[in-house]
Coordinates of C-alpha atoms in Angstrom, one line a residue:
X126 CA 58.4 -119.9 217.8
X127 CA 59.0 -118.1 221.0
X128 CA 56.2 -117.3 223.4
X129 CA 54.9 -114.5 221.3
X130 CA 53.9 -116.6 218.5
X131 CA 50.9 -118.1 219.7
X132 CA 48.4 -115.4 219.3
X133 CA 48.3 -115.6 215.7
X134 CA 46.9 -119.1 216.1
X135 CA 44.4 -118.3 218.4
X136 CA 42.0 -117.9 216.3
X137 CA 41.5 -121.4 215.1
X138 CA 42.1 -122.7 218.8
X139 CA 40.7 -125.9 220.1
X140 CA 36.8 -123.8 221.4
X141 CA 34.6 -126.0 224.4
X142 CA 32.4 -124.7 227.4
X143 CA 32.8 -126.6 230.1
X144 CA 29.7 -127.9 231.7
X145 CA 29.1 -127.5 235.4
X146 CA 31.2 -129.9 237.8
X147 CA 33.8 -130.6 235.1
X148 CA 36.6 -129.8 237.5
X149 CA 38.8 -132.3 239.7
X150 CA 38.4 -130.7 243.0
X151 CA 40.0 -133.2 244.6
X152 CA 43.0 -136.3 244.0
X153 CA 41.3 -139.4 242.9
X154 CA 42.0 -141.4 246.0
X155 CA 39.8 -139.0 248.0
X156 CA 36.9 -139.6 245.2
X157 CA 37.8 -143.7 245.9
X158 CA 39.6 -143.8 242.8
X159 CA 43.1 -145.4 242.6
X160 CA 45.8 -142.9 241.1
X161 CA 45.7 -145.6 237.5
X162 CA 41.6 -145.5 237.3
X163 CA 41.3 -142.6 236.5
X164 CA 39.4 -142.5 233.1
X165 CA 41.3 -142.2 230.0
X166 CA 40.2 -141.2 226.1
X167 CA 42.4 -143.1 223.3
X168 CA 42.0 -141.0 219.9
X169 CA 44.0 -143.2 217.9
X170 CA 43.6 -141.5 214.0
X171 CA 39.7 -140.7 214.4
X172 CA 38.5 -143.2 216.6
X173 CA 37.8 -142.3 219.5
X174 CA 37.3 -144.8 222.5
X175 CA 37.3 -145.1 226.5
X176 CA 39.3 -146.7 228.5
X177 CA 40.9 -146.4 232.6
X178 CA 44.7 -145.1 232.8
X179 CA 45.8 -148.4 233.9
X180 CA 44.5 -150.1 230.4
X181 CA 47.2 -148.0 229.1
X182 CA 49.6 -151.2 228.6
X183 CA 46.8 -152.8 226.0
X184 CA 46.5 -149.4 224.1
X185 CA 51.0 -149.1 223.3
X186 CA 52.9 -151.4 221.5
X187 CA 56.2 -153.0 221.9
X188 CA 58.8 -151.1 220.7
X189 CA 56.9 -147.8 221.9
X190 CA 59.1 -145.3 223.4
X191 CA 57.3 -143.8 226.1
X192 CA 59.5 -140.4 227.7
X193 CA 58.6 -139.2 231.0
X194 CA 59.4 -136.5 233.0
X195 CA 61.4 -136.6 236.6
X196 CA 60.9 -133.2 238.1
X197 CA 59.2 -133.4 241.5
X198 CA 57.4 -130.6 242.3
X199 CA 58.1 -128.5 245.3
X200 CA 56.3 -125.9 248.0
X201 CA 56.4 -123.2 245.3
X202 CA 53.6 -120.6 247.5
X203 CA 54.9 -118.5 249.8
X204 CA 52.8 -116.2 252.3
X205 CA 54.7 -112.2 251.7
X206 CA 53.8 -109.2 253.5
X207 CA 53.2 -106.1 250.9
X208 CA 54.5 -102.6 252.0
X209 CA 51.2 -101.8 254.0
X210 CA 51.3 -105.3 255.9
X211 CA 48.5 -106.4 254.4
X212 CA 49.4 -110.7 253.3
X213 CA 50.7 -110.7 249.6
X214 CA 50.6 -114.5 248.3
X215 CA 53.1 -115.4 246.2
X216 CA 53.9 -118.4 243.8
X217 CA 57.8 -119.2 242.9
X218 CA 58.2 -119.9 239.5
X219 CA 62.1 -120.7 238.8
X220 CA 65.5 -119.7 240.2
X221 CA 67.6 -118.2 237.6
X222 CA 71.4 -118.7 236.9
X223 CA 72.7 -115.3 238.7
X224 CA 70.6 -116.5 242.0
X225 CA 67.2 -113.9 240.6
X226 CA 63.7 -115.9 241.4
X227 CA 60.8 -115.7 239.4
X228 CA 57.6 -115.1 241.3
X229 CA 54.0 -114.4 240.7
X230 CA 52.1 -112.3 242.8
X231 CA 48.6 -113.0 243.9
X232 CA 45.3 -111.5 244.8
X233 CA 44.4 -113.3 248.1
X234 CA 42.2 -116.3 247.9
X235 CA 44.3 -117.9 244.9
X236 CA 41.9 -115.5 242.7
X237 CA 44.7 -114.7 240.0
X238 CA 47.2 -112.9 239.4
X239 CA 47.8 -109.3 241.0
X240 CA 48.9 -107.1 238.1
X241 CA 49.1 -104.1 240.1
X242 CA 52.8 -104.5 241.2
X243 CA 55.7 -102.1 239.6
X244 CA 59.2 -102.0 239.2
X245 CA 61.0 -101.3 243.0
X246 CA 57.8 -102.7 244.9
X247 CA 59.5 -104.7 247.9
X248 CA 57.7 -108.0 249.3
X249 CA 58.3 -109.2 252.9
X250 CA 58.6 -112.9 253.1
X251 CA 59.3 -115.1 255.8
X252 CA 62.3 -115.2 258.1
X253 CA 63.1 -112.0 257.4
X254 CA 63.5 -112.0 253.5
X255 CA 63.7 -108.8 251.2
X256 CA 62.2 -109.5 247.5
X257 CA 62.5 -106.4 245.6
X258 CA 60.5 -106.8 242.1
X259 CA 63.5 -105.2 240.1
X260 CA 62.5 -106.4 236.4
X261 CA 59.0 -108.2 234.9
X262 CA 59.7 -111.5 233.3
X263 CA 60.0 -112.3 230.3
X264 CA 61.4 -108.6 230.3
X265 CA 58.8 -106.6 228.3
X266 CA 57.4 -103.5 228.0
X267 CA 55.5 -101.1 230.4
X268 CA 55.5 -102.1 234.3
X269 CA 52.5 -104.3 235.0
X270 CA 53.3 -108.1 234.6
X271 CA 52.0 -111.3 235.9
X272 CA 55.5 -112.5 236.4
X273 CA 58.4 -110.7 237.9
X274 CA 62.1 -111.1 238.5
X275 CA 62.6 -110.8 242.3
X276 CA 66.0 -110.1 243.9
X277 CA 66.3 -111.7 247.4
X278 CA 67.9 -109.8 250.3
X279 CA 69.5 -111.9 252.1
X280 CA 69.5 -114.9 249.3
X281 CA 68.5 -118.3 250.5
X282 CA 68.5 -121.5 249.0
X283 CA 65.6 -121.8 246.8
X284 CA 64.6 -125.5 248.0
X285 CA 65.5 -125.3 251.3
X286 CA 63.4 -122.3 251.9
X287 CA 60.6 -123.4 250.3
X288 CA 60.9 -126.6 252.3
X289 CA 60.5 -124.5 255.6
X290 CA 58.2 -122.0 254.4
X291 CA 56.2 -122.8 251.5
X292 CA 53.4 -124.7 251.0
X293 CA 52.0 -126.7 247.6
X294 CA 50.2 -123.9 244.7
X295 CA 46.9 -124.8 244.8
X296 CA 44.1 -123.0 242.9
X297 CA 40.3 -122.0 243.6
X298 CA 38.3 -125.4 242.2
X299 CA 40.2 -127.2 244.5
X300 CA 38.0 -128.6 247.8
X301 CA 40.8 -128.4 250.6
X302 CA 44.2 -128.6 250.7
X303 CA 46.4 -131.3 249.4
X304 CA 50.1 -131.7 250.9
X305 CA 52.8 -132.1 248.4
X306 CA 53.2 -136.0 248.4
X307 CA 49.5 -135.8 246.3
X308 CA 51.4 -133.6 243.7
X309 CA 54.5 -135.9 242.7
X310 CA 54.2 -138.3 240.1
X311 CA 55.9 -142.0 241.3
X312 CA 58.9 -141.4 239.3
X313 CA 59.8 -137.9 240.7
X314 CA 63.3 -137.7 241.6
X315 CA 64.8 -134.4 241.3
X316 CA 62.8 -131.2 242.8
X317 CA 62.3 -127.8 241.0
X318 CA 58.6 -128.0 239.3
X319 CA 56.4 -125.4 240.9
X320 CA 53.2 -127.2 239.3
X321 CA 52.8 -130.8 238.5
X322 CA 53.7 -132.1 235.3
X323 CA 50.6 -133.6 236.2
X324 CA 50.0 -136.3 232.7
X325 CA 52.3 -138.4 234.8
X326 CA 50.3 -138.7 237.7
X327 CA 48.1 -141.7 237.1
X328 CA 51.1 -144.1 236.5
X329 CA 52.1 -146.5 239.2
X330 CA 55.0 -148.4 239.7
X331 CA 52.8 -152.3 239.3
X332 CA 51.8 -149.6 235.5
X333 CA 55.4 -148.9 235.0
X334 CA 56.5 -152.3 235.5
X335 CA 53.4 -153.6 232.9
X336 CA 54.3 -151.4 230.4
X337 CA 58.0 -152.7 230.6
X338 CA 56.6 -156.5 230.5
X339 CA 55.0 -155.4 227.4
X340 CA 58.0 -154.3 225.4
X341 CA 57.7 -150.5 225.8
X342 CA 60.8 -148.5 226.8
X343 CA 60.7 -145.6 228.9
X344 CA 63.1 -143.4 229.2
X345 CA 63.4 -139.8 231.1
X346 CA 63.2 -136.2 230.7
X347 CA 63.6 -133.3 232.8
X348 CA 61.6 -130.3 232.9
X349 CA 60.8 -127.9 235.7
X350 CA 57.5 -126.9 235.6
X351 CA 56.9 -122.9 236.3
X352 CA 53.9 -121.7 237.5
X353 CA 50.8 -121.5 234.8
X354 CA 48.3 -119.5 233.8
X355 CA 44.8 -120.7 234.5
X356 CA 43.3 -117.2 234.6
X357 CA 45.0 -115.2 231.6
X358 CA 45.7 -118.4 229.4
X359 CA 49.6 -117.0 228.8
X360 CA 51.8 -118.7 226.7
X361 CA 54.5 -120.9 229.2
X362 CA 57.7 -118.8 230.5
X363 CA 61.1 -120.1 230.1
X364 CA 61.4 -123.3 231.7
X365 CA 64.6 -125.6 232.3
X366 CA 64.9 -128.5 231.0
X367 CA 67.3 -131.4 230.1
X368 CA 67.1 -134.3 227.7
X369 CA 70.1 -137.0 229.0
X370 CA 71.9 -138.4 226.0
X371 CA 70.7 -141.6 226.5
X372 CA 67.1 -140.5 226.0
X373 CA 68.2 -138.5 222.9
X374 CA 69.7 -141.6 221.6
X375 CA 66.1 -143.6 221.8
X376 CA 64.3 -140.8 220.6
X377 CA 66.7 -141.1 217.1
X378 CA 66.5 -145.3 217.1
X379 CA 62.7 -144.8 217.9
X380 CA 62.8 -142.1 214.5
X381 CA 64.7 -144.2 212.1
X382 CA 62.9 -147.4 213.1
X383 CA 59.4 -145.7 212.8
X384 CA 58.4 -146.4 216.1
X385 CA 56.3 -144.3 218.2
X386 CA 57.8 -141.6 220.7
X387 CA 55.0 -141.2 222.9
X388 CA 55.3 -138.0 225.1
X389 CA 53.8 -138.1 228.9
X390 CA 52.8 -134.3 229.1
X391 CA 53.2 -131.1 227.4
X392 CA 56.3 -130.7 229.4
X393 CA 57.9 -133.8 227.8
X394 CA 56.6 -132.4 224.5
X395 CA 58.8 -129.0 224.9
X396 CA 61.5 -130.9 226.5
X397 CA 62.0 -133.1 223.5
X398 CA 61.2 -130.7 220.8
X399 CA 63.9 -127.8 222.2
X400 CA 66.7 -130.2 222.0
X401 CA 65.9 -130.6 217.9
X402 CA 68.0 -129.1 215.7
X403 CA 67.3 -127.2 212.3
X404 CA 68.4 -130.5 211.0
X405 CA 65.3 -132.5 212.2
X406 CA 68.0 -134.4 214.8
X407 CA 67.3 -134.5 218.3
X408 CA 70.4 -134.8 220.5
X409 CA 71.3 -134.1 224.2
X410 CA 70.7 -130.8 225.6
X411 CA 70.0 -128.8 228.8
X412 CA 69.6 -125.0 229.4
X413 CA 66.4 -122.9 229.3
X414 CA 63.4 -123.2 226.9
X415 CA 61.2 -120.6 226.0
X416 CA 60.3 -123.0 222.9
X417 CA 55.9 -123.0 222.4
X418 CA 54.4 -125.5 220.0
X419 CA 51.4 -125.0 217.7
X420 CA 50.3 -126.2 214.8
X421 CA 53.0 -123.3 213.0
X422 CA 55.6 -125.2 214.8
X423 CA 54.4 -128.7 215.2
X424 CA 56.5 -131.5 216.7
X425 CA 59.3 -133.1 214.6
X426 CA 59.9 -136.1 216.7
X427 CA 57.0 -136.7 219.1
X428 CA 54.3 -138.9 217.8
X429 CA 52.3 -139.6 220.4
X430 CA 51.3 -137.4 223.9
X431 CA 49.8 -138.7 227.0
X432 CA 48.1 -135.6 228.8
X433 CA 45.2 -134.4 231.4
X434 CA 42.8 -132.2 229.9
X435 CA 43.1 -128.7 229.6
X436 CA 40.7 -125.3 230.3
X437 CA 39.8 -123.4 227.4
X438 CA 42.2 -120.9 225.6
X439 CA 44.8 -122.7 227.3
X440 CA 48.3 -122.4 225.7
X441 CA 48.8 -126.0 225.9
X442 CA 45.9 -126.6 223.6
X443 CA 48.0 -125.7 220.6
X444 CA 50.7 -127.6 221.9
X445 CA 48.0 -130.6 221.7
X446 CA 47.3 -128.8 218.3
X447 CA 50.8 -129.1 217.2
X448 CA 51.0 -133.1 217.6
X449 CA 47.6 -134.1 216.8
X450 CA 46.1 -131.7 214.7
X451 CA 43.1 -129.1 215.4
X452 CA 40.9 -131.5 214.2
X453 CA 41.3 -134.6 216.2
X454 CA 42.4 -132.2 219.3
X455 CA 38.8 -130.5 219.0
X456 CA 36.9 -134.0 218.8
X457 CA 38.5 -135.1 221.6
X458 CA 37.1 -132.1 223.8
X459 CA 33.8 -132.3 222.7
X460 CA 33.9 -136.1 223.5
X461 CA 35.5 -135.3 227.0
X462 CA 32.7 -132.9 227.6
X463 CA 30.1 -135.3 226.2
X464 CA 31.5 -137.7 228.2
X465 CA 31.8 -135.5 231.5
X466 CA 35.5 -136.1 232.0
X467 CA 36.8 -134.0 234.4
X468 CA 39.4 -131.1 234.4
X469 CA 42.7 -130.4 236.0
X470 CA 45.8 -132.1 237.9
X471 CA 43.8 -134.5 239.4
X472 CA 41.4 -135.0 236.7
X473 CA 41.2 -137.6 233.8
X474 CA 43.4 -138.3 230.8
X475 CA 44.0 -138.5 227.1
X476 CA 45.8 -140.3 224.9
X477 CA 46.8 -139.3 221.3
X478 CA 48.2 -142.0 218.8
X479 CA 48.7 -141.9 214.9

């Protein structure tokens, strides 16, 4: 299913309000909280129980394969100027293989996204970069877009720039501002996500090496994460990703054994699931994704998922749909919100097990 699929599943979506100071407005070490104690809901089958991230050794099993992803996330908002001068924000999304970025515009004060942009419009960014809005992306019709492919006269190098100029996305629940060593998980290693693949980030290395004691393999992923949509609740863009063939190799002992792949995100989740083939056999692969889960496409080889909690009518919550189930997805928000777990990158965590 591509990323028009999703809307005929809406209507059956995971539904929660979320009560007043639900969101993370801040990383746990600021709220005296060590990245692993941060809280964590295990809905293994239909129980549901509560836990801290760093009782996640007790909770997997030897012989668990436990797939994480390596992307380290980078200074993806940039300060433009708009043809009247006036400051344009802008959040960079993904380079493209012929050298085109994708960017989102933004109303100012991280408020969402400014629709109001055409075809031709030219931003002014910094150092004297030209980013002329030539196509919106995925290409689609009519002119208005949240995301857009920007041509960049003269072209720099995506990371390099954004090393000099940008700054970390941050959103409008947030309390300050947060430098970029807050937003990498410990196991980042190569750079290209503009947002966190944030299920990741309670894991320390004292966790990692725990988890290894207790006979569960890890094994890595790559996605780079693009930027989201917490204000329209789109379905995810294109994203790149690579599963190494080792990690494919795992994945299929881990199958035929029937032992537990247990995913650490939604990115993970796409990751894994792109590289299956109509065959059910999952095998090394790299390239671009535009692959969305839901419970019309669930997942063929992940069995479990490891992920922060999600706002309503968020994409990813059919994702969550497509391994778990609507049912045991929707218990699991109305125990988070029972349980006043709180929201976002920096919020608390859930894990899903057969």
């Amino acid at each position: 299913m591509t990323a028009a699929g999703p809307d005929s599943d809406r209507a059956r979506m995971t539904t929660f309000a979320l009560p007043p100071d639900s969101d993370a407005t801040s990383p746990p070490e600021k709220r005296g909280v060590p990245r692993d104690g941060v809280r964590l809901m295990e809905v293994r089958g239909s129980v549901v129980s509560h836990h801290l991230f760093r009782d996640l050794p007790d909770l997997l099993t030897a012989g668990d394969l436990l797939v994480i992803n390596t992307s380290a996330t980078v200074a993806a908002a940039l300060t433009a100027r708009g043809s009247d001068g006036a400051d344009a924000p802008l959040h960079v999304s993904a380079v493209l293989d012929d050298g085109d970025w994708v960017v989102e515009p933004r109303l100012p004060g991280s408020t969402g996204p400014d629709l109001r942009h055409r075809r031709g419009d030219v931003l002014h960014l910094p150092d004297g970069v030209r980013a002329t809005l030539v196509d919106t992306y995925p290409r689609q019709g009519g002119s208005s877009a949240r995301l857009w492919r920007a041509r960049l006269v003269p072209e720099p190098a995506l990371l390099a720039y954004l090393t000099a100029h940008g700054r970390p996305i941050e959103y409008s629940y947030l309390d300050g501002h947060y430098g970029l060593a807050a937003r990498q998980t410990v196991y980042a290693t190569r750079p290209g996500s503009a947002e966190m693949p944030s299920a990741g980030r309670p894991f320390t290395a004292e966790l990692l090496v725990r988890l290894l004691s207790a006979g569960v393999t890890v094994a890595p992923i790559l996605l780079h994460c693009g930027v989201s949509s917490p204000e329209l609740a789109e379905p995810p863009s294109p994203e790149r990703f690579e599963v190494p063939p080792d990690t494919a190799r795992l994945v299929r002992s881990a199958t035929r054994a029937g032992r537990r792949v247990v995913a650490v995100g939604t990115t993970v989740v796409r990751a894994l699931e792109s590289a299956v083939g109509e065959d059910g056999r999952i095998r090394a692969a790299c390239g671009w994704t535009d692959l969305v889960l839901s419970p019309r496409r669930p997942a063929r080889v992940v069995t479990g998922l490891v992920t922060g909690l999600h706002p309503p009518q968020a994409s990813h919550l059919l994702l969550l749909e497509g391994v778990a189930g609507l049912e045991l997805v929707s218990r699991a928000y109305d125990a988070a919100v029972a349980e006043r777990y709180l929201w976002h990158e920096f919020g608390d965590s859930m894990l899903f097990l057969p």
